[in-house]
Amino acid sequence: MLFDPLKIRDVTLKNRIAVSPMCQYSSEDGLASDWHLVHLGSRAVGGAALVLTEAASVEERGRISPQDLGLWEDDQIDMLQRITSFIRAQGSVAGVQLAHAGRKASTSRPWDGNEPVETDQGGWRPVLAPSAIPFDEGYPTPEAMSVDHIRAVTKAFVQAARRAQEAGFQVIEIHAAHGYLMHQFLSPLSNERTDDYGGAFENRIRLLREVASAVRKVWPDQLPLFVRLSATDWVADGGWDLEQSVKLSRLLKEDGVDLIDCSSGGTVPKAKVPVGPGYQTPFAERIRRDTGILTAAVGMITSPEQAETILRTGQADVVVLAREFLRDPYWPHHAAAKLGAKPSPPVQYSRAF
Ligand SMILES: Cc1cc2nc3c(=O)[nH]c(=O)nc-3n(C[C@H](O)[C@H](O)[C@H](O)COP(=O)(O)O)c2cc1C
């Protein structure tokens, strides 16, 4: 099962294993570098069917950190093109995660403290959000977005999608999870707007649906479009939750989204998250069962048997691994050997597996 192919539109994944988006905080001016080529390329050599880039910002001020990857300028296409062609040459599919950090923009990378960066330290202001509510103490108060800002962000996603196609990506994932801009609109905890983009469920989901539809229009019909959702804010009262995620997924399916990548959390700093092996998998299962859309499960999936069970029991269509892929870029080849499937390393490595 883990090694069964999956066809989505005209793209065939050779197995059900994907590399989760992981910020590398290693870009200058949003440019990919040799680091990205080796990091992403190694995981393609390692046998992942789908290699997703880290969050690539659609706007300069939408970066999480000053070192984020970006797709807000045509100059950023070239190096990404080199990376996608390498990934493709390994029989893998290259995907890009398009993102905007909203009120969580302008923070330092984890090894520099993971805190807001001031303008004299390479940060920027204002940061944008649906409402003027800071993420946490010490974070900047964001500027509540005007409708013009909202239109500009939608346009930026569309422009980035066009660049993604030029760069040779075959999958786009819209990042609508982890408390970043799209999720900030979804959650009543960060969205207190009283216009068409806030309040009722239909209004809070409006921006994400507009972005997904606009991207779908320019993204070729034969190529898949994914959305990563935080299925819940993990807040008992008044937050975004699984019921809303199910309703939204159904509508996103109508908008031409092919797969929901089911993560959770990130809107508020103090949420209690019951982290453990496969802790987010039930979200993928419920959304898949109730809406019929393809889902990906992510979060503390580490063993081949666990991944196989998730797929066999119909909880998800794809398993997405992050940290385990940092520990072992060759996880798919090792998993194949363990599950009695045939590892398919590149010929150069065939004597090792
Ligand atoms: C170093 C690192 C960077 C990450 N960057 C992103 C990102 O850019 N976009 C995203 O959606 N999730 C990001 N995540 C979250 C992962 O994609 C994944 O959802 C999470 O780590 C849980 O999966 P795991 O238990 O397999 O690591 C990141 C995680 C790590 C460890």
CSV table of C-alpha atoms and ligand atoms in Angstrom, one decimal:
chain,number,residue,atom,x,y,z
A,1,MET,CA,0.0,0.0,0.0
A,2,LEU,CA,2.7,2.5,1.0
A,3,PHE,CA,4.4,1.6,-2.3
A,4,ASP,CA,1.3,1.8,-4.4
A,5,PRO,CA,1.2,4.6,-6.9
A,6,LEU,CA,-1.4,7.4,-6.7
A,7,LYS,CA,-2.6,9.4,-9.7
A,8,ILE,CA,-3.9,12.9,-8.9
A,9,ARG,CA,-5.1,14.6,-12.1
A,10,ASP,CA,-2.3,13.8,-14.6
A,11,VAL,CA,0.5,13.5,-12.0
A,12,THR,CA,1.4,10.0,-10.7
A,13,LEU,CA,3.1,9.7,-7.3
A,14,LYS,CA,5.2,6.5,-7.4
A,15,ASN,CA,4.4,5.8,-3.8
A,16,ARG,CA,2.4,7.4,-0.9
A,17,ILE,CA,5.3,9.1,0.8
A,18,ALA,CA,5.8,12.8,0.8
A,19,VAL,CA,8.4,15.1,2.4
A,20,SER,CA,6.6,17.7,4.5
A,21,PRO,CA,7.4,21.4,4.0
A,22,MET,CA,10.2,22.4,6.3
A,23,CYS,CA,11.6,25.9,6.6
A,24,GLN,CA,15.4,25.9,6.2
A,25,TYR,CA,15.8,29.6,7.0
A,26,SER,CA,18.7,29.6,4.6
A,27,SER,CA,17.7,32.0,1.9
A,28,GLU,CA,19.0,35.5,1.0
A,29,ASP,CA,16.4,37.7,-0.7
A,30,GLY,CA,14.1,34.7,-0.8
A,31,LEU,CA,16.5,32.8,-3.2
A,32,ALA,CA,17.0,29.1,-3.1
A,33,SER,CA,20.6,28.0,-2.8
A,34,ASP,CA,22.9,25.0,-3.1
A,35,TRP,CA,21.6,24.1,0.4
A,36,HIS,CA,18.0,23.7,-1.0
A,37,LEU,CA,19.3,21.7,-4.0
A,38,VAL,CA,21.1,19.2,-1.7
A,39,HIS,CA,18.4,19.1,1.0
A,40,LEU,CA,15.4,18.6,-1.3
A,41,GLY,CA,17.4,16.6,-3.8
A,42,SER,CA,18.6,14.1,-1.2
A,43,ARG,CA,15.0,13.3,-0.2
A,44,ALA,CA,14.2,12.6,-3.9
A,45,VAL,CA,17.2,10.3,-4.1
A,46,GLY,CA,15.9,8.8,-0.9
A,47,GLY,CA,12.8,7.7,-2.7
A,48,ALA,CA,10.0,10.1,-1.6
A,49,ALA,CA,7.3,10.3,-4.3
A,50,LEU,CA,6.6,13.9,-3.5
A,51,VAL,CA,9.1,16.5,-2.3
A,52,LEU,CA,7.4,19.6,-1.0
A,53,THR,CA,9.5,22.7,-0.5
A,54,GLU,CA,9.4,24.7,2.7
A,55,ALA,CA,6.9,27.6,2.9
A,56,ALA,CA,7.8,30.0,0.0
A,57,SER,CA,6.4,33.4,0.6
A,58,VAL,CA,4.3,35.1,-2.0
A,59,GLU,CA,5.2,38.6,-0.7
A,60,GLU,CA,8.4,39.9,0.8
A,61,ARG,CA,6.6,41.0,3.9
A,62,GLY,CA,4.8,37.6,4.2
A,63,ARG,CA,8.1,35.9,5.2
A,64,ILE,CA,8.2,34.2,8.6
A,65,SER,CA,11.9,35.1,8.9
A,66,PRO,CA,14.3,37.3,6.8
A,67,GLN,CA,15.9,34.0,5.6
A,68,ASP,CA,12.7,32.5,4.2
A,69,LEU,CA,12.4,31.1,0.7
A,70,GLY,CA,10.3,33.2,-1.7
A,71,LEU,CA,8.4,33.3,-5.0
A,72,TRP,CA,7.5,37.0,-5.1
A,73,GLU,CA,10.0,37.8,-7.9
A,74,ASP,CA,10.9,36.3,-11.2
A,75,ASP,CA,14.6,36.2,-10.2
A,76,GLN,CA,13.6,33.5,-7.7
A,77,ILE,CA,12.6,31.1,-10.4
A,78,ASP,CA,16.0,30.0,-11.8
A,79,MET,CA,17.5,28.1,-8.9
A,80,LEU,CA,14.1,26.5,-8.1
A,81,GLN,CA,14.0,25.3,-11.7
A,82,ARG,CA,17.4,23.6,-11.3
A,83,ILE,CA,16.0,21.9,-8.1
A,84,THR,CA,12.8,20.7,-9.7
A,85,SER,CA,14.6,19.2,-12.7
A,86,PHE,CA,16.9,17.3,-10.3
A,87,ILE,CA,13.9,16.0,-8.3
A,88,ARG,CA,12.1,15.0,-11.5
A,89,ALA,CA,15.2,13.2,-12.8
A,90,GLN,CA,14.9,10.9,-9.7
A,91,GLY,CA,11.3,9.9,-10.6
A,92,SER,CA,9.9,12.1,-7.9
A,93,VAL,CA,7.4,15.0,-8.1
A,94,ALA,CA,8.4,18.5,-6.9
A,95,GLY,CA,5.8,20.5,-5.0
A,96,VAL,CA,6.0,24.0,-3.6
A,97,GLN,CA,4.2,25.3,-0.5
A,98,LEU,CA,2.9,28.9,-1.1
A,99,ALA,CA,2.6,30.9,2.1
A,100,HIS,CA,2.1,34.3,3.8
A,101,ALA,CA,2.9,34.6,7.5
A,102,GLY,CA,0.6,37.5,8.3
A,103,ARG,CA,0.9,38.6,11.9
A,104,LYS,CA,3.6,35.9,12.5
A,105,ALA,CA,6.0,37.6,10.0
A,106,SER,CA,9.3,39.2,10.8
A,107,THR,CA,10.6,36.7,13.4
A,108,SER,CA,14.0,35.4,13.8
A,109,ARG,CA,14.9,31.8,12.8
A,110,PRO,CA,14.8,29.2,15.6
A,111,TRP,CA,18.6,29.1,16.2
A,112,ASP,CA,18.5,32.9,16.6
A,113,GLY,CA,15.8,32.9,19.2
A,114,ASN,CA,12.5,32.6,17.2
A,115,GLU,CA,11.2,36.0,18.3
A,116,PRO,CA,10.1,39.2,16.6
A,117,VAL,CA,12.8,40.9,14.7
A,118,GLU,CA,12.9,44.7,14.8
A,119,THR,CA,13.4,46.9,11.7
A,120,ASP,CA,16.9,47.8,12.6
A,121,GLN,CA,17.8,44.0,12.8
A,122,GLY,CA,16.5,43.2,9.3
A,123,GLY,CA,12.8,42.9,10.3
A,124,TRP,CA,9.9,44.9,8.8
A,125,ARG,CA,6.7,46.7,9.8
A,126,PRO,CA,3.8,46.7,9.5
A,127,VAL,CA,2.9,43.1,9.6
A,128,LEU,CA,-0.5,42.3,8.2
A,129,ALA,CA,-3.4,40.4,9.6
A,130,PRO,CA,-7.2,40.2,9.4
A,131,SER,CA,-7.5,42.2,12.7
A,132,ALA,CA,-5.1,44.2,14.8
A,133,ILE,CA,-4.5,41.4,17.3
A,134,PRO,CA,-0.9,40.5,18.1
A,135,PHE,CA,0.1,36.8,18.1
A,136,ASP,CA,1.5,37.0,21.6
A,137,GLU,CA,3.1,39.3,24.1
A,138,GLY,CA,6.1,41.0,22.5
A,139,TYR,CA,4.8,40.5,19.0
A,140,PRO,CA,4.0,43.5,16.9
A,141,THR,CA,0.4,44.6,16.6
A,142,PRO,CA,-0.5,43.9,13.0
A,143,GLU,CA,-2.2,46.3,10.7
A,144,ALA,CA,-5.8,45.1,10.0
A,145,MET,CA,-5.9,44.5,6.3
A,146,SER,CA,-8.0,46.7,3.9
A,147,VAL,CA,-9.9,45.1,1.1
A,148,ASP,CA,-7.1,46.4,-1.2
A,149,HIS,CA,-4.6,44.5,0.9
A,150,ILE,CA,-6.7,41.4,0.6
A,151,ARG,CA,-6.9,41.7,-3.2
A,152,ALA,CA,-3.1,42.2,-3.4
A,153,VAL,CA,-2.5,39.1,-1.4
A,154,THR,CA,-4.7,37.0,-3.6
A,155,LYS,CA,-2.9,38.5,-6.6
A,156,ALA,CA,0.4,37.6,-5.0
A,157,PHE,CA,-0.6,34.0,-4.6
A,158,VAL,CA,-1.6,33.9,-8.3
A,159,GLN,CA,1.7,35.5,-9.5
A,160,ALA,CA,3.6,33.0,-7.3
A,161,ALA,CA,1.6,30.1,-8.8
A,162,ARG,CA,2.6,31.3,-12.3
A,163,ARG,CA,6.3,31.4,-11.2
A,164,ALA,CA,5.9,27.9,-9.6
A,165,GLN,CA,4.8,26.6,-13.0
A,166,GLU,CA,7.8,28.3,-14.7
A,167,ALA,CA,10.0,26.7,-12.1
A,168,GLY,CA,8.8,23.3,-13.0
A,169,PHE,CA,6.8,22.4,-9.9
A,170,GLN,CA,3.9,19.9,-10.5
A,171,VAL,CA,2.1,20.4,-7.2
A,172,ILE,CA,1.1,23.6,-5.3
A,173,GLU,CA,0.2,23.4,-1.6
A,174,ILE,CA,-1.5,26.5,-0.2
A,175,HIS,CA,-0.4,27.0,3.4
A,176,ALA,CA,-3.5,27.6,5.4
A,177,ALA,CA,-2.3,26.1,8.6
A,178,HIS,CA,-0.2,26.9,11.7
A,179,GLY,CA,-1.6,30.3,12.4
A,180,TYR,CA,-0.3,32.0,9.3
A,181,LEU,CA,-2.3,34.4,7.2
A,182,MET,CA,-4.9,32.1,5.6
A,183,HIS,CA,-5.5,30.4,9.0
A,184,GLN,CA,-5.7,33.8,10.7
A,185,PHE,CA,-8.7,34.6,8.6
A,186,LEU,CA,-10.3,31.2,9.3
A,187,SER,CA,-10.1,31.4,13.1
A,188,PRO,CA,-12.3,33.6,15.1
A,189,LEU,CA,-9.4,33.9,17.6
A,190,SER,CA,-7.5,36.0,15.1
A,191,ASN,CA,-10.3,37.3,12.9
A,192,GLU,CA,-12.6,39.9,14.5
A,193,ARG,CA,-13.5,41.6,11.2
A,194,THR,CA,-17.1,42.9,10.7
A,195,ASP,CA,-16.9,43.0,6.9
A,196,ASP,CA,-17.3,40.2,4.2
A,197,TYR,CA,-14.1,38.6,5.5
A,198,GLY,CA,-15.0,38.1,9.1
A,199,GLY,CA,-17.7,37.0,11.5
A,200,ALA,CA,-19.8,34.2,10.0
A,201,PHE,CA,-18.1,31.0,8.8
A,202,GLU,CA,-18.8,31.8,5.1
A,203,ASN,CA,-17.0,35.1,5.6
A,204,ARG,CA,-14.0,33.7,7.5
A,205,ILE,CA,-13.4,31.1,4.8
A,206,ARG,CA,-13.8,33.7,1.9
A,207,LEU,CA,-10.2,34.6,1.5
A,208,LEU,CA,-8.9,31.1,1.4
A,209,ARG,CA,-11.6,30.1,-1.1
A,210,GLU,CA,-10.8,33.1,-3.3
A,211,VAL,CA,-7.1,32.3,-3.2
A,212,ALA,CA,-7.7,28.6,-4.0
A,213,SER,CA,-10.1,29.4,-6.9
A,214,ALA,CA,-7.8,32.1,-8.3
A,215,VAL,CA,-4.7,29.8,-8.1
A,216,ARG,CA,-6.8,27.0,-9.6
A,217,LYS,CA,-7.6,29.2,-12.6
A,218,VAL,CA,-4.0,29.8,-13.5
A,219,TRP,CA,-2.6,26.5,-12.4
A,220,PRO,CA,-2.8,23.9,-15.2
A,221,ASP,CA,-5.8,21.6,-15.1
A,222,GLN,CA,-3.6,18.5,-15.2
A,223,LEU,CA,-1.6,19.5,-12.1
A,224,PRO,CA,-2.8,18.9,-8.5
A,225,LEU,CA,-3.6,21.6,-5.9
A,226,PHE,CA,-3.3,20.9,-2.2
A,227,VAL,CA,-4.3,22.9,0.8
A,228,ARG,CA,-2.7,22.4,4.2
A,229,LEU,CA,-5.2,23.1,7.0
A,230,SER,CA,-4.9,23.2,10.8
A,231,ALA,CA,-7.9,21.0,11.4
A,232,THR,CA,-8.3,22.6,14.9
A,233,ASP,CA,-6.9,25.4,17.0
A,234,TRP,CA,-6.9,23.1,20.0
A,235,VAL,CA,-8.9,25.7,21.9
A,236,ALA,CA,-12.1,24.4,23.6
A,237,ASP,CA,-14.2,27.5,23.0
A,238,GLY,CA,-14.4,29.8,20.1
A,239,GLY,CA,-11.6,28.5,17.9
A,240,TRP,CA,-11.4,26.9,14.5
A,241,ASP,CA,-12.3,23.2,14.8
A,242,LEU,CA,-12.7,19.9,13.0
A,243,GLU,CA,-16.4,20.5,12.2
A,244,GLN,CA,-15.5,23.7,10.4
A,245,SER,CA,-12.6,22.0,8.7
A,246,VAL,CA,-14.9,19.3,7.3
A,247,LYS,CA,-17.3,21.9,5.9
A,248,LEU,CA,-14.5,23.9,4.4
A,249,SER,CA,-12.8,20.9,2.8
A,250,ARG,CA,-16.1,20.0,1.1
A,251,LEU,CA,-16.2,23.6,-0.4
A,252,LEU,CA,-12.5,23.5,-1.3
A,253,LYS,CA,-13.1,20.3,-3.2
A,254,GLU,CA,-15.8,22.2,-5.3
A,255,ASP,CA,-13.2,24.9,-5.9
A,256,GLY,CA,-10.9,22.4,-7.5
A,257,VAL,CA,-8.6,21.5,-4.6
A,258,ASP,CA,-7.5,17.9,-4.8
A,259,LEU,CA,-6.1,17.1,-1.4
A,260,ILE,CA,-6.2,18.4,2.2
A,261,ASP,CA,-2.9,18.0,4.1
A,262,CYS,CA,-4.2,17.7,7.7
A,263,SER,CA,-2.2,19.5,10.4
A,264,SER,CA,-3.2,21.4,13.5
A,265,GLY,CA,-2.6,24.3,15.9
A,266,GLY,CA,-0.5,27.5,15.6
A,267,THR,CA,-3.1,30.2,16.0
A,268,VAL,CA,-2.6,31.0,19.6
A,269,PRO,CA,0.6,30.3,21.7
A,270,LYS,CA,-1.1,28.8,24.7
A,271,ALA,CA,-3.1,26.0,23.1
A,272,LYS,CA,-2.7,22.5,24.7
A,273,VAL,CA,-1.7,20.1,22.0
A,274,PRO,CA,-1.8,16.4,22.8
A,275,VAL,CA,1.3,15.5,20.8
A,276,GLY,CA,2.0,11.8,20.3
A,277,PRO,CA,2.5,9.3,17.5
A,278,GLY,CA,0.0,9.9,14.7
A,279,TYR,CA,-1.9,12.5,16.8
A,280,GLN,CA,-3.3,14.4,13.8
A,281,THR,CA,-4.2,11.3,11.7
A,282,PRO,CA,-7.9,11.3,13.0
A,283,PHE,CA,-8.4,14.6,11.3
A,284,ALA,CA,-7.2,13.2,7.9
A,285,GLU,CA,-9.5,10.2,8.4
A,286,ARG,CA,-12.6,12.3,9.3
A,287,ILE,CA,-12.2,14.8,6.4
A,288,ARG,CA,-11.5,12.0,4.0
A,289,ARG,CA,-14.5,10.0,5.1
A,290,ASP,CA,-17.0,12.9,5.3
A,291,THR,CA,-16.1,14.8,2.1
A,292,GLY,CA,-14.5,12.2,-0.2
A,293,ILE,CA,-11.5,14.5,-0.8
A,294,LEU,CA,-8.0,13.0,-0.8
A,295,THR,CA,-6.2,13.6,2.5
A,296,ALA,CA,-2.6,13.5,3.7
A,297,ALA,CA,-1.8,12.6,7.3
A,298,VAL,CA,1.2,14.3,9.0
A,299,GLY,CA,2.6,14.5,12.5
A,300,MET,CA,4.9,12.1,14.3
A,301,ILE,CA,4.6,9.4,11.7
A,302,THR,CA,8.0,7.6,12.0
A,303,SER,CA,7.7,3.8,11.4
A,304,PRO,CA,6.9,2.0,8.1
A,305,GLU,CA,4.4,-0.1,9.9
A,306,GLN,CA,2.6,2.9,11.3
A,307,ALA,CA,2.5,4.6,7.9
A,308,GLU,CA,1.3,1.4,6.3
A,309,THR,CA,-1.6,1.0,8.8
A,310,ILE,CA,-2.7,4.7,8.3
A,311,LEU,CA,-3.1,3.9,4.6
A,312,ARG,CA,-4.6,0.4,4.9
A,313,THR,CA,-7.2,1.5,7.4
A,314,GLY,CA,-8.3,4.3,5.1
A,315,GLN,CA,-7.2,7.2,7.3
A,316,ALA,CA,-5.4,9.0,4.5
A,317,ASP,CA,-4.2,8.6,0.9
A,318,VAL,CA,-0.7,10.0,1.5
A,319,VAL,CA,1.7,10.0,4.5
A,320,VAL,CA,3.7,13.2,5.0
A,321,LEU,CA,6.9,13.1,7.1
A,322,ALA,CA,9.0,15.9,8.3
A,323,ARG,CA,11.5,15.3,11.1
A,324,GLU,CA,11.9,11.7,10.3
A,325,PHE,CA,13.1,12.7,6.9
A,326,LEU,CA,15.8,14.9,8.5
A,327,ARG,CA,17.0,11.9,10.5
A,328,ASP,CA,16.9,9.6,7.5
A,329,PRO,CA,16.6,10.9,3.9
A,330,TYR,CA,16.5,7.3,2.7
A,331,TRP,CA,13.4,6.5,4.8
A,332,PRO,CA,11.4,5.2,1.8
A,333,HIS,CA,14.1,2.7,0.8
A,334,HIS,CA,14.5,1.5,4.4
A,335,ALA,CA,10.7,1.3,4.7
A,336,ALA,CA,10.4,-0.8,1.5
A,337,ALA,CA,13.0,-3.2,2.8
A,338,LYS,CA,11.2,-3.5,6.1
A,339,LEU,CA,7.8,-4.0,4.6
A,340,GLY,CA,9.0,-6.6,2.1
A,341,ALA,CA,8.6,-4.3,-0.9
A,342,LYS,CA,11.4,-3.8,-3.4
A,343,PRO,CA,13.6,-0.7,-2.6
A,344,SER,CA,14.2,1.3,-5.7
A,345,PRO,CA,17.3,3.4,-5.1
A,346,PRO,CA,19.0,5.2,-7.9
A,347,VAL,CA,21.3,2.9,-9.8
A,348,GLN,CA,24.4,4.6,-8.3
A,349,TYR,CA,23.2,3.3,-4.9
A,350,SER,CA,21.8,-0.1,-5.9
A,351,ARG,CA,24.5,-2.1,-4.2
A,352,ALA,CA,23.6,-0.7,-0.9
A,353,PHE,CA,20.0,-1.7,-0.6
B,1,LIG,C1,12.4,22.4,10.7
B,1,LIG,C2,10.9,22.4,10.5
B,1,LIG,C3,10.4,23.4,9.6
B,1,LIG,C4,9.0,23.4,9.3
B,1,LIG,N1,8.6,24.3,8.4
B,1,LIG,C5,7.3,24.1,7.9
B,1,LIG,C6,6.8,24.9,6.8
B,1,LIG,O1,7.5,25.6,6.1
B,1,LIG,N2,5.5,24.7,6.4
B,1,LIG,C7,4.7,23.8,7.1
B,1,LIG,O2,3.5,23.7,6.7
B,1,LIG,N3,5.1,23.1,8.2
B,1,LIG,C8,6.4,23.2,8.6
B,1,LIG,N4,6.8,22.4,9.6
B,1,LIG,C9,5.9,21.4,10.2
B,1,LIG,C10,6.1,20.1,9.4
B,1,LIG,O3,5.8,20.2,8.1
B,1,LIG,C11,5.2,19.0,10.1
B,1,LIG,O4,3.9,19.3,9.9
B,1,LIG,C12,5.5,18.8,11.6
B,1,LIG,O5,6.9,18.8,11.8
B,1,LIG,C13,5.0,17.5,12.1
B,1,LIG,O6,5.5,16.4,11.4
B,1,LIG,P1,6.7,15.5,11.9
B,1,LIG,O7,6.2,14.9,13.3
B,1,LIG,O8,6.8,14.4,10.9
B,1,LIG,O9,7.9,16.3,12.1
B,1,LIG,C14,8.2,22.4,9.9
B,1,LIG,C15,8.7,21.5,10.8
B,1,LIG,C16,10.1,21.5,11.1
B,1,LIG,C17,10.6,20.4,12.0
